[in-house]
mmCIF file of C-alpha atoms in Angstrom:
data_model
loop_
_atom_site.group_PDB
_atom_site.id
_atom_site.type_symbol
_atom_site.label_atom_id
_atom_site.label_comp_id
_atom_site.label_asym_id
_atom_site.label_seq_id
_atom_site.Cartn_x
_atom_site.Cartn_y
_atom_site.Cartn_z
ATOM 1 C CA MET A 1 -10.283 -21.616 21.449
ATOM 2 C CA ASN A 2 -11.173 -24.042 18.634
ATOM 3 C CA GLU A 3 -8.801 -22.540 15.983
ATOM 4 C CA GLN A 4 -6.042 -24.522 14.830
ATOM 5 C CA LEU A 5 -2.287 -22.799 14.275
ATOM 6 C CA ILE A 6 -1.619 -23.471 10.557
ATOM 7 C CA SER A 7 1.736 -22.086 10.538
ATOM 8 C CA LYS A 8 3.806 -19.050 11.632
ATOM 9 C CA ILE A 9 6.605 -16.629 10.890
ATOM 10 C CA LYS A 10 9.230 -14.608 12.728
ATOM 11 C CA ILE A 11 10.798 -11.304 10.782
ATOM 12 C CA PRO A 12 13.610 -8.998 11.790
ATOM 13 C CA SER A 13 11.942 -5.639 12.498
ATOM 14 C CA SER A 14 12.190 -4.191 8.934
ATOM 15 C CA GLY A 15 10.101 -3.045 6.215
ATOM 16 C CA ARG A 16 12.123 -5.004 3.963
ATOM 17 C CA HIS A 17 10.492 -8.312 5.325
ATOM 18 C CA LEU A 18 6.976 -7.073 4.615
ATOM 19 C CA GLU A 19 7.065 -8.945 1.572
ATOM 20 C CA ASP A 20 7.878 -12.090 3.623
ATOM 21 C CA VAL A 21 4.755 -11.340 5.732
ATOM 22 C CA ARG A 22 2.576 -11.217 2.523
ATOM 23 C CA ASN A 23 4.036 -14.270 0.999
ATOM 24 C CA PHE A 24 3.312 -16.193 4.424
ATOM 25 C CA ILE A 25 -0.170 -14.711 4.258
ATOM 26 C CA GLU A 26 -0.927 -15.606 0.872
ATOM 27 C CA LYS A 27 0.401 -19.281 1.469
ATOM 28 C CA SER A 28 -1.662 -20.043 4.760
ATOM 29 C CA SER A 29 -4.809 -18.370 3.024
ATOM 30 C CA ARG A 30 -4.656 -20.895 0.335
ATOM 31 C CA GLU A 31 -4.219 -23.771 2.569
ATOM 32 C CA CYS A 32 -7.500 -22.456 4.606
ATOM 33 C CA GLY A 33 -9.438 -22.076 1.279
ATOM 34 C CA LEU A 34 -9.855 -18.163 1.479
ATOM 35 C CA ASP A 35 -10.704 -16.441 -2.058
ATOM 36 C CA GLU A 36 -8.807 -13.856 -3.628
ATOM 37 C CA SER A 37 -10.498 -10.952 -2.558
ATOM 38 C CA GLN A 38 -10.290 -12.351 1.187
ATOM 39 C CA ILE A 39 -6.776 -13.186 0.782
ATOM 40 C CA TYR A 40 -5.928 -9.525 -0.735
ATOM 41 C CA ASP A 41 -8.039 -8.096 2.647
ATOM 42 C CA LEU A 42 -5.949 -9.906 4.961
ATOM 43 C CA LYS A 43 -2.510 -9.271 3.166
ATOM 44 C CA VAL A 44 -3.219 -5.673 3.758
ATOM 45 C CA ALA A 45 -4.613 -5.928 7.339
ATOM 46 C CA ALA A 46 -1.784 -8.010 8.704
ATOM 47 C CA GLY A 47 0.651 -5.717 6.599
ATOM 48 C CA GLU A 48 -0.659 -2.814 8.146
ATOM 49 C CA ALA A 49 -0.407 -4.611 11.589
ATOM 50 C CA CYS A 50 3.094 -5.536 11.021
ATOM 51 C CA ALA A 51 4.113 -2.124 9.494
ATOM 52 C CA ASN A 52 2.773 -0.501 12.823
ATOM 53 C CA ALA A 53 4.871 -3.212 14.687
ATOM 54 C CA ILE A 54 8.094 -2.050 12.976
ATOM 55 C CA GLU A 55 7.419 1.568 13.181
ATOM 56 C CA HIS A 56 6.120 1.706 17.126
ATOM 57 C CA GLY A 57 6.825 -1.642 18.645
ATOM 58 C CA SER A 58 10.436 -2.331 17.952
ATOM 59 C CA PRO A 59 12.552 -0.256 20.403
ATOM 60 C CA ASP A 60 16.049 -1.788 19.143
ATOM 61 C CA ASP A 61 14.745 -1.665 15.665
ATOM 62 C CA GLU A 62 15.956 -4.619 13.586
ATOM 63 C CA LYS A 63 17.239 -6.411 16.647
ATOM 64 C CA ASN A 64 13.741 -6.532 17.394
ATOM 65 C CA PHE A 65 11.300 -9.441 15.891
ATOM 66 C CA VAL A 66 7.718 -9.550 14.899
ATOM 67 C CA GLU A 67 6.091 -12.772 14.925
ATOM 68 C CA VAL A 68 2.980 -13.698 13.068
ATOM 69 C CA GLU A 69 0.422 -16.470 13.284
ATOM 70 C CA PHE A 70 -2.109 -17.954 11.110
ATOM 71 C CA PHE A 71 -5.161 -19.664 12.732
ATOM 72 C CA CYS A 72 -7.925 -20.909 10.993
ATOM 73 C CA GLY A 73 -11.142 -22.245 12.472
ATOM 74 C CA ASP A 74 -15.105 -22.867 12.044
ATOM 75 C CA ASN A 75 -15.519 -19.071 12.875
ATOM 76 C CA GLY A 76 -12.956 -18.183 9.804
ATOM 77 C CA VAL A 77 -9.285 -17.214 10.091
ATOM 78 C CA TYR A 78 -7.137 -15.537 12.727
ATOM 79 C CA VAL A 79 -4.041 -13.661 12.204
ATOM 80 C CA THR A 80 -2.255 -12.389 15.247
ATOM 81 C CA VAL A 81 1.057 -10.164 15.133
ATOM 82 C CA LYS A 82 3.028 -9.766 18.261
ATOM 83 C CA ASP A 83 5.863 -7.310 18.541
ATOM 84 C CA GLU A 84 8.371 -6.152 21.429
ATOM 85 C CA GLY A 85 7.520 -2.938 21.749
ATOM 86 C CA LYS A 86 4.671 -0.781 24.050
ATOM 87 C CA PHE A 87 1.573 -0.021 22.641
ATOM 88 C CA LYS A 88 0.930 3.496 21.821
ATOM 89 C CA ARG A 89 -2.456 4.423 21.072
ATOM 90 C CA GLN A 90 -1.686 7.574 19.250
ATOM 91 C CA ALA A 91 0.192 5.258 16.597
ATOM 92 C CA MET A 92 -2.912 3.144 15.780
ATOM 93 C CA GLU A 93 -5.523 6.153 15.536
ATOM 94 C CA TYR A 94 -6.987 6.945 12.442
ATOM 95 C CA ASP A 95 -5.958 10.387 11.640
ATOM 96 C CA ALA A 96 -9.579 11.778 10.450
ATOM 97 C CA ASP A 97 -8.481 15.218 9.886
ATOM 98 C CA GLY A 98 -7.011 14.459 6.490
ATOM 99 C CA LEU A 99 -4.184 16.810 7.131
ATOM 100 C CA HIS A 100 -1.716 14.014 7.776
ATOM 101 C CA HIS A 101 -1.086 10.836 5.662
ATOM 102 C CA ARG A 102 -0.044 8.381 7.833
ATOM 103 C CA GLY A 103 -1.891 6.654 10.875
ATOM 104 C CA ARG A 104 -4.510 5.031 8.459
ATOM 105 C CA GLY A 105 -3.130 1.611 9.486
ATOM 106 C CA MET A 106 -5.800 0.897 12.091
ATOM 107 C CA ALA A 107 -8.675 2.228 9.899
ATOM 108 C CA PHE A 108 -7.696 -0.115 6.924
ATOM 109 C CA MET A 109 -7.610 -2.907 9.729
ATOM 110 C CA LEU A 110 -11.193 -2.208 10.903
ATOM 111 C CA ALA A 111 -12.472 -1.822 7.339
ATOM 112 C CA LEU A 112 -11.111 -4.974 5.908
ATOM 113 C CA MET A 113 -11.667 -7.396 8.943
ATOM 114 C CA ASP A 114 -14.735 -8.289 10.870
ATOM 115 C CA GLU A 115 -12.942 -7.773 14.393
ATOM 116 C CA VAL A 116 -9.581 -6.492 15.132
ATOM 117 C CA SER A 117 -8.138 -6.559 18.804
ATOM 118 C CA VAL A 118 -5.006 -4.965 20.576
ATOM 119 C CA GLN A 119 -3.626 -6.273 23.713
ATOM 120 C CA GLY A 120 -0.765 -4.680 25.281
ATOM 121 C CA THR A 121 1.364 -6.872 27.717
ATOM 122 C CA ASP A 122 4.930 -6.483 29.182
ATOM 123 C CA ASN A 123 6.503 -7.912 27.038
ATOM 124 C CA GLY A 124 4.857 -6.454 23.556
ATOM 125 C CA THR A 125 1.564 -5.665 21.822
ATOM 126 C CA VAL A 126 -0.531 -8.361 20.330
ATOM 127 C CA VAL A 127 -3.011 -7.547 17.272
ATOM 128 C CA LYS A 128 -5.639 -9.900 16.458
ATOM 129 C CA LEU A 129 -7.209 -10.117 12.981
ATOM 130 C CA HIS A 130 -10.358 -12.083 12.368
ATOM 131 C CA LYS A 131 -11.860 -12.562 8.944
ATOM 132 C CA LYS A 132 -15.039 -14.652 8.815
ATOM 133 C CA LEU A 133 -15.567 -17.146 5.942
ATOM 134 C CA MET B 1 6.531 -0.797 -19.819
ATOM 135 C CA LEU B 2 5.922 2.456 -21.536
ATOM 136 C CA GLN B 3 5.908 1.176 -24.697
ATOM 137 C CA ARG B 4 2.384 0.725 -24.409
ATOM 138 C CA TYR B 5 2.206 4.348 -24.435
ATOM 139 C CA ASN B 6 3.720 4.635 -27.870
ATOM 140 C CA GLY B 7 1.836 6.450 -30.575
ATOM 141 C CA LEU B 8 -0.430 7.727 -27.660
ATOM 142 C CA VAL B 9 1.665 10.441 -26.259
ATOM 143 C CA ASN B 10 4.823 12.340 -27.079
ATOM 144 C CA LYS B 11 7.722 11.134 -25.138
ATOM 145 C CA LYS B 12 10.366 13.970 -24.670
ATOM 146 C CA PHE B 13 11.909 12.569 -21.820
ATOM 147 C CA SER B 14 12.072 8.643 -20.558
ATOM 148 C CA TYR B 15 13.831 7.144 -17.801
ATOM 149 C CA LYS B 16 13.288 4.083 -15.033
ATOM 150 C CA ILE B 17 14.558 3.615 -11.683
ATOM 151 C CA VAL B 18 14.429 0.202 -9.607
ATOM 152 C CA PHE B 19 14.076 -0.063 -6.122
ATOM 153 C CA PHE B 20 15.492 -3.248 -4.567
ATOM 154 C CA GLY B 21 13.145 -4.777 -1.732
ATOM 155 C CA LYS B 22 14.655 -8.348 -0.107
ATOM 156 C CA GLU B 23 13.694 -10.636 -3.321
ATOM 157 C CA LYS B 24 11.241 -8.199 -5.121
ATOM 158 C CA GLN B 25 11.286 -5.142 -6.697
ATOM 159 C CA MET B 26 9.813 -1.758 -7.197
ATOM 160 C CA ILE B 27 10.165 -0.234 -10.775
ATOM 161 C CA ILE B 28 9.068 3.533 -11.523
ATOM 162 C CA ASN B 29 9.124 4.665 -15.168
ATOM 163 C CA ILE B 30 8.692 8.345 -15.773
ATOM 164 C CA ALA B 31 8.140 9.600 -19.326
ATOM 165 C CA GLY B 32 6.646 12.535 -20.948
ATOM 166 C CA ASP B 33 6.394 15.603 -22.930
ATOM 167 C CA ASP B 34 2.796 17.427 -22.469
ATOM 168 C CA PHE B 35 2.363 15.950 -19.360
ATOM 169 C CA PRO B 36 4.324 13.355 -17.145
ATOM 170 C CA ILE B 37 3.332 9.704 -16.813
ATOM 171 C CA ILE B 38 4.543 7.508 -14.101
ATOM 172 C CA GLU B 39 3.985 4.003 -14.247
ATOM 173 C CA ILE B 40 4.453 1.820 -11.431
ATOM 174 C CA GLU B 41 5.336 -1.953 -11.163
ATOM 175 C CA GLY B 42 5.346 -3.711 -8.225
ATOM 176 C CA GLU B 43 4.161 -3.845 -4.604
ATOM 177 C CA ILE B 44 3.784 -0.578 -2.792
ATOM 178 C CA ASP B 45 3.952 -1.142 0.774
ATOM 179 C CA HIS B 46 5.538 1.119 3.899
ATOM 180 C CA TYR B 47 8.765 -0.132 2.697
ATOM 181 C CA TYR B 48 8.656 1.337 -0.978
ATOM 182 C CA ALA B 49 6.261 4.375 -0.288
ATOM 183 C CA PRO B 50 8.768 6.892 0.985
ATOM 184 C CA GLN B 51 10.943 6.055 -2.188
ATOM 185 C CA LEU B 52 7.953 6.698 -4.438
ATOM 186 C CA GLU B 53 6.505 9.525 -2.703
ATOM 187 C CA SER B 54 9.923 11.458 -3.444
ATOM 188 C CA PHE B 55 10.008 10.800 -7.041
ATOM 189 C CA VAL B 56 6.063 11.524 -7.522
ATOM 190 C CA LEU B 57 6.290 14.784 -5.633
ATOM 191 C CA SER B 58 9.564 15.869 -7.590
ATOM 192 C CA THR B 59 7.758 15.286 -10.877
ATOM 193 C CA ILE B 60 4.812 17.391 -9.910
ATOM 194 C CA LYS B 61 7.481 20.049 -8.864
ATOM 195 C CA ASN B 62 9.218 19.755 -12.071
ATOM 196 C CA SER B 63 6.013 20.141 -14.159
ATOM 197 C CA PRO B 64 4.446 23.047 -12.721
ATOM 198 C CA ASP B 65 0.884 23.739 -14.220
ATOM 199 C CA LYS B 66 0.797 20.114 -15.726
ATOM 200 C CA SER B 67 -1.522 17.378 -14.940
ATOM 201 C CA ILE B 68 0.123 14.161 -14.523
ATOM 202 C CA ILE B 69 -0.774 10.198 -14.966
ATOM 203 C CA ILE B 70 -0.209 7.774 -12.231
ATOM 204 C CA ASP B 71 -0.440 4.254 -13.715
ATOM 205 C CA LEU B 72 -1.244 1.360 -11.198
ATOM 206 C CA SER B 73 -1.797 -1.257 -13.950
ATOM 207 C CA SER B 74 1.037 -3.444 -13.047
ATOM 208 C CA VAL B 75 1.002 -2.663 -9.107
ATOM 209 C CA SER B 76 -0.435 -5.990 -7.615
ATOM 210 C CA TYR B 77 -0.641 -4.631 -3.849
ATOM 211 C CA LEU B 78 -1.017 -0.881 -2.474
ATOM 212 C CA ASP B 79 -1.185 -0.440 1.378
ATOM 213 C CA SER B 80 -2.219 2.467 3.558
ATOM 214 C CA ALA B 81 1.337 4.142 2.885
ATOM 215 C CA GLY B 82 0.628 3.619 -0.754
ATOM 216 C CA VAL B 83 -2.455 5.657 -0.582
ATOM 217 C CA GLY B 84 -0.654 8.089 1.648
ATOM 218 C CA VAL B 85 1.839 8.960 -1.467
ATOM 219 C CA LEU B 86 -1.252 9.588 -3.508
ATOM 220 C CA PHE B 87 -2.923 12.026 -1.055
ATOM 221 C CA SER B 88 0.605 13.874 -0.679
ATOM 222 C CA ALA B 89 0.400 14.410 -4.708
ATOM 223 C CA VAL B 90 -3.167 15.583 -4.300
ATOM 224 C CA ASP B 91 -2.059 18.114 -1.786
ATOM 225 C CA LEU B 92 1.008 19.040 -3.885
ATOM 226 C CA ILE B 93 -0.822 19.509 -7.071
ATOM 227 C CA LYS B 94 -3.612 21.728 -5.504
ATOM 228 C CA LYS B 95 -0.842 24.173 -4.229
ATOM 229 C CA SER B 96 1.361 23.770 -7.248
ATOM 230 C CA SER B 97 -0.872 23.399 -10.253
ATOM 231 C CA PRO B 98 -4.395 24.986 -9.432
ATOM 232 C CA GLY B 99 -6.909 23.328 -11.755
ATOM 233 C CA LYS B 100 -4.603 20.273 -12.677
ATOM 234 C CA SER B 101 -5.391 16.597 -11.915
ATOM 235 C CA ILE B 102 -3.697 13.449 -10.608
ATOM 236 C CA VAL B 103 -5.216 11.307 -13.318
ATOM 237 C CA THR B 104 -4.729 7.517 -12.053
ATOM 238 C CA ILE B 105 -5.237 4.498 -14.032
ATOM 239 C CA CYS B 106 -6.222 1.296 -11.601
ATOM 240 C CA PRO B 107 -7.819 -1.679 -13.406
ATOM 241 C CA ASN B 108 -7.164 -4.098 -10.402
ATOM 242 C CA LYS B 109 -10.147 -4.216 -8.159
ATOM 243 C CA ASN B 110 -8.376 -5.162 -4.807
ATOM 244 C CA VAL B 111 -6.137 -1.826 -5.297
ATOM 245 C CA GLU B 112 -9.210 -0.024 -6.534
ATOM 246 C CA LYS B 113 -11.183 -1.176 -3.290
ATOM 247 C CA ILE B 114 -8.265 0.254 -1.284
ATOM 248 C CA LEU B 115 -7.914 3.663 -2.806
ATOM 249 C CA LYS B 116 -11.953 3.910 -2.340
ATOM 250 C CA LEU B 117 -11.581 2.830 1.231
ATOM 251 C CA VAL B 118 -10.395 6.159 2.285
ATOM 252 C CA GLY B 119 -12.189 8.381 -0.487
ATOM 253 C CA ILE B 120 -9.439 9.409 -2.505
ATOM 254 C CA GLN B 121 -11.816 9.300 -5.456
ATOM 255 C CA THR B 122 -13.801 12.083 -3.844
ATOM 256 C CA GLU B 123 -11.125 14.610 -4.156
ATOM 257 C CA PRO B 124 -12.082 16.835 -7.175
ATOM 258 C CA VAL B 125 -8.141 16.590 -8.145
ATOM 259 C CA PHE B 126 -8.151 12.971 -8.265
ATOM 260 C CA VAL B 127 -9.436 11.186 -11.167
ATOM 261 C CA LEU B 128 -9.854 7.498 -11.407
ATOM 262 C CA THR B 129 -9.965 5.677 -14.742
ATOM 263 C CA GLU B 130 -9.569 1.706 -15.685
ATOM 264 C CA GLU B 131 -8.280 2.480 -19.364
ATOM 265 C CA LYS B 132 -5.034 4.104 -20.557
ATOM 266 C CA GLU B 133 -6.571 6.046 -23.370
ATOM 267 C CA LYS B 134 -9.292 7.464 -21.325
ATOM 268 C CA ALA B 135 -6.652 8.622 -18.963
ATOM 269 C CA ILE B 136 -4.556 10.271 -21.704
ATOM 270 C CA SER B 137 -7.692 12.201 -23.073
ATOM 271 C CA LEU B 138 -8.610 13.402 -19.818
ATOM 272 C CA THR B 139 -5.524 14.566 -18.919
ATOM 273 C CA LYS B 140 -5.143 16.332 -22.470
ATOM 274 C CA GLY B 141 -8.377 18.055 -21.646
ATOM 275 C CA LYS B 142 -7.194 19.384 -18.198
#
């Protein structure tokens, strides 16, 4: 992995802290030279990953934490979002029938990023977002 | 904020609600007479969306057989939960006010991209425009 860690943030698992994640992504993105449109895409994708982590990956609610890391490399930027819960496939799937207005988070990540991977471990779930520059 | 609508519409009622986040806030201005205008300021994310949804849906319920304007001109960020609010509004207006529309003002290209990503603009009752004046004439015609 030739990407360099630019910065990281750890937030309590609460929606109130989503604005901290957006500020973090914006600041880190500017350090890596992303343009406004790329920054916006990354803020939305990382926000969706964090919202999933808060809603589904935090068995003890605000006692849990969500960690976000920002990497920059020749191939673009990478953002990892790590929670402390068990990955639930259902929570990440796109609700294609349109009857419910939740669960579009994964669809947004896939549409806005060049690559999205989800890895479940014993200690939590890691979502990795890749945006080419 | 709704002063921008002075002279364009009658404002029989007008009030403002502020939801506080950690450091930022989301402000909802609601005004109207012939039809309601909901103007939102701030960032609509998973934290604020449930509160916004409650106000948008109750406004539609309280304004039977009327189209409504949702003004996103001062919204700098919208995520899937925010789009969900608009889809809920579309569903409700179809049921409660047949033939009426949700006219949405969105000049911000990044926010517009998010809206179009999920195809909400293909809903016949959802009308998307960049200009206030156009939104008002579209709403009056509905």
